CSV table of N, CA and C in Angstrom, one decimal:
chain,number,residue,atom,x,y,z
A,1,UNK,N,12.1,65.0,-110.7
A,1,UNK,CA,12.8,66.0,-109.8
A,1,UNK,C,12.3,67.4,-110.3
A,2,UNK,N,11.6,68.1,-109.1
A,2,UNK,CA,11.7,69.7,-109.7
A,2,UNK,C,12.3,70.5,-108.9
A,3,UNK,N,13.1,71.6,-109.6
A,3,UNK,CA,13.7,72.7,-108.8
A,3,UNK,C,14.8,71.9,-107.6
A,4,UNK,N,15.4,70.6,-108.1
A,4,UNK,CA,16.5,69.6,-107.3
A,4,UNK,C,15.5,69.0,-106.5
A,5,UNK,N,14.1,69.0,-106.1
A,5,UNK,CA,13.8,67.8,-105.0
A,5,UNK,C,12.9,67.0,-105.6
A,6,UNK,N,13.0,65.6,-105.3
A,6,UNK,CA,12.2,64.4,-105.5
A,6,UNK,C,10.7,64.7,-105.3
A,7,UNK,N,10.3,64.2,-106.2
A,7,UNK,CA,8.4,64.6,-106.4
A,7,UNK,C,8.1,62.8,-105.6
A,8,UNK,N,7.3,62.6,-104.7
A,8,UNK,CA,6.6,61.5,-104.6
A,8,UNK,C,5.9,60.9,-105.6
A,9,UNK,N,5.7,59.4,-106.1
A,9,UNK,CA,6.1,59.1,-107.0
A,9,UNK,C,4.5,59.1,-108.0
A,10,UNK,N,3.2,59.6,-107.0
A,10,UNK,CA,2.3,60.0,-107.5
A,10,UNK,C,2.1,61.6,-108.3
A,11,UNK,N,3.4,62.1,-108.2
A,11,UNK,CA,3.3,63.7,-109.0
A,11,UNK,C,4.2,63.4,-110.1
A,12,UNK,N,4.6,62.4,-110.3
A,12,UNK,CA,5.4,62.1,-111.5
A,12,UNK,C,4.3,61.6,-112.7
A,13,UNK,N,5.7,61.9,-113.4
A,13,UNK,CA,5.2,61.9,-115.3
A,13,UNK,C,5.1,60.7,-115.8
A,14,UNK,N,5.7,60.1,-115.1
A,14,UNK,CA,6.0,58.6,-115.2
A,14,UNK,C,4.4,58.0,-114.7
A,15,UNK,N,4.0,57.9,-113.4
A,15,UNK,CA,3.3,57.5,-113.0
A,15,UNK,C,1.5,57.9,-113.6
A,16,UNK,N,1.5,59.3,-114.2
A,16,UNK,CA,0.4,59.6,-114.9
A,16,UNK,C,0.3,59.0,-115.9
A,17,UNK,N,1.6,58.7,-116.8
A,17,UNK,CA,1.2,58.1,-118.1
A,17,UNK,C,1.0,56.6,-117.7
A,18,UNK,N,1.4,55.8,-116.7
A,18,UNK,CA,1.0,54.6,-116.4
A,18,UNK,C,-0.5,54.1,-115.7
A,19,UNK,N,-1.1,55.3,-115.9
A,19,UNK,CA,-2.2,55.6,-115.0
A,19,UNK,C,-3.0,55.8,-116.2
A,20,UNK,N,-2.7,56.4,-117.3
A,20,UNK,CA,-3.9,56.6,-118.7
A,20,UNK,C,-3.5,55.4,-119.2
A,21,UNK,N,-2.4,54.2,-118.9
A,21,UNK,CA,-2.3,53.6,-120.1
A,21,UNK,C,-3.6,52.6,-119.2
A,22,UNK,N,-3.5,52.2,-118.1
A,22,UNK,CA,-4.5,51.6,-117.6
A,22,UNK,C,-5.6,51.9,-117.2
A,23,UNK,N,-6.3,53.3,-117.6
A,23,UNK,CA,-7.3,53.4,-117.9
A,23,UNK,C,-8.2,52.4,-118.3
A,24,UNK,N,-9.1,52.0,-117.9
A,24,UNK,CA,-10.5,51.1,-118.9
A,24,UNK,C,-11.0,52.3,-119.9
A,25,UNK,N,-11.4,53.3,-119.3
A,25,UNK,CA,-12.5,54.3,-120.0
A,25,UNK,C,-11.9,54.8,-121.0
A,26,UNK,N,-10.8,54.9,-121.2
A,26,UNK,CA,-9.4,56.1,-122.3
A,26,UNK,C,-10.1,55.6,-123.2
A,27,UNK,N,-10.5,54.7,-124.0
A,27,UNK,CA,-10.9,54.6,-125.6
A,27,UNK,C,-12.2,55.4,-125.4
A,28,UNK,N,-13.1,55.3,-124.8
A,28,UNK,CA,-14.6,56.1,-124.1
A,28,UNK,C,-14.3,57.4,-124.5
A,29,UNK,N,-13.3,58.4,-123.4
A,29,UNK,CA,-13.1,59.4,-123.6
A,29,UNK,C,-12.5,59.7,-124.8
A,30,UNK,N,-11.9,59.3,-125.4
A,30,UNK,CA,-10.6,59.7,-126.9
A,30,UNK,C,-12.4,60.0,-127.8
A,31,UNK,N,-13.2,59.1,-127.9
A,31,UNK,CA,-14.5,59.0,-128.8
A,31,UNK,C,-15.0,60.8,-128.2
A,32,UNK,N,-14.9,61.5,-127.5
A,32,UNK,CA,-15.5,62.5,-127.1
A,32,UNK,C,-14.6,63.8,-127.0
A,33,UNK,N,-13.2,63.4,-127.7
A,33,UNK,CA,-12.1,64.4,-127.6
A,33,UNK,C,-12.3,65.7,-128.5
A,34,UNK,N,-12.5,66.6,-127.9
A,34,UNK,CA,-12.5,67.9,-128.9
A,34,UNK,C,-10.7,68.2,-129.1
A,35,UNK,N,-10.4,68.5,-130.1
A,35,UNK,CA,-9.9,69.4,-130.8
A,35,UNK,C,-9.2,71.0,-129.9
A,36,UNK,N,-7.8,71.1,-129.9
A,36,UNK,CA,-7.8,72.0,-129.5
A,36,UNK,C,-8.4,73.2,-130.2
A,37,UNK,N,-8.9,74.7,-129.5
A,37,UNK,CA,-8.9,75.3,-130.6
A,37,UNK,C,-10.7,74.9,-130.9
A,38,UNK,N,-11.3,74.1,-130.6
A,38,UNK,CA,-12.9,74.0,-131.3
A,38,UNK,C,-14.0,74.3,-129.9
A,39,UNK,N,-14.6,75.1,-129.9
A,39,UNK,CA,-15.5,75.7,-129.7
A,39,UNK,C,-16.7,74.5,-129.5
A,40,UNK,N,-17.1,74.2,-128.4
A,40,UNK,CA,-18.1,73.2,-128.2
A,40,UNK,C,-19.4,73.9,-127.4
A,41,UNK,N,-20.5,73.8,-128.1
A,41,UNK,CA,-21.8,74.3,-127.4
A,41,UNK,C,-22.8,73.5,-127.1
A,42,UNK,N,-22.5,73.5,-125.7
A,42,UNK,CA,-23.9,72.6,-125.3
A,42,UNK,C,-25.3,72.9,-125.6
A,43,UNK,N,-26.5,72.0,-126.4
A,43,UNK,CA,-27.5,72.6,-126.4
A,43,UNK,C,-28.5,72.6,-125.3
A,44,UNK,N,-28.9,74.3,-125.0
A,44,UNK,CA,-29.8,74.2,-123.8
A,44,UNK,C,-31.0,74.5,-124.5
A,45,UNK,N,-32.0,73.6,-124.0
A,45,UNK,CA,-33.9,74.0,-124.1
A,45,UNK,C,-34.3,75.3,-123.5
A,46,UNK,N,-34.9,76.4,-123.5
A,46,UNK,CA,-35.0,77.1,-123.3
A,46,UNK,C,-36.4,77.1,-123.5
A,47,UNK,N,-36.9,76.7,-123.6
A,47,UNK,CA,-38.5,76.8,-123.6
A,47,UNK,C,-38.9,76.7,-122.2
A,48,UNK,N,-40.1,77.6,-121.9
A,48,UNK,CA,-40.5,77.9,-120.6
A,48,UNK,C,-39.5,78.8,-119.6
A,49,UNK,N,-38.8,79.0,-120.0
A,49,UNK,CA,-37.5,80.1,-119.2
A,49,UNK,C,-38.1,81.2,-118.7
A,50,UNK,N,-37.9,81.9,-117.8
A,50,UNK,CA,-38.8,83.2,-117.6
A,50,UNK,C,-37.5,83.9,-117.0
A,51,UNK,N,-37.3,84.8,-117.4
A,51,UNK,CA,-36.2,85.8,-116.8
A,51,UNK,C,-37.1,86.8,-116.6
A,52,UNK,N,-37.1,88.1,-115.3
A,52,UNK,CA,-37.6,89.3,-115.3
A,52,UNK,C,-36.6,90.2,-115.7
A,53,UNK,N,-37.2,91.1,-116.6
A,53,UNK,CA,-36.2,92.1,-117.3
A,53,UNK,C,-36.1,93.0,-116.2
C-alpha cells in the first residue's frame, strides 16, 4: 500500500523479492557484483582512435 492505495501486485515488495529468488541467473550476477562505493573502469583499446583537435 502507498500513500493508502493498493499497488498491483507486480509493484510490490513482495513480489520482486519472489522474482530474484527465482531467478536462474542471480548466482551469475552476485559473481559480478561491485561493491557500493567501488569505482569500476571499463578497459577501452584505444589504438587507432583519431580525434581532430
Amino acid at each position: 500500500m502507498v500513500q493508502g492505495k493498493m499497488l498491483p501486485e507486480f509493484l510490490t515488495e513482495e513480489f520482486a523479492r519472489d522474482l530474484d529468488r527465482s531467478d536462474e541467473l542471480a548466482s551469475f550476477r552476485e559473481h559480478f557484483y561491485l561493491k557500493p562505493g567501488t569505482i569500476y573502469i571499463w578497459p577501452i583499446m584505444m589504438i587507432g582512435f583519431y580525434h581532430p583537435a
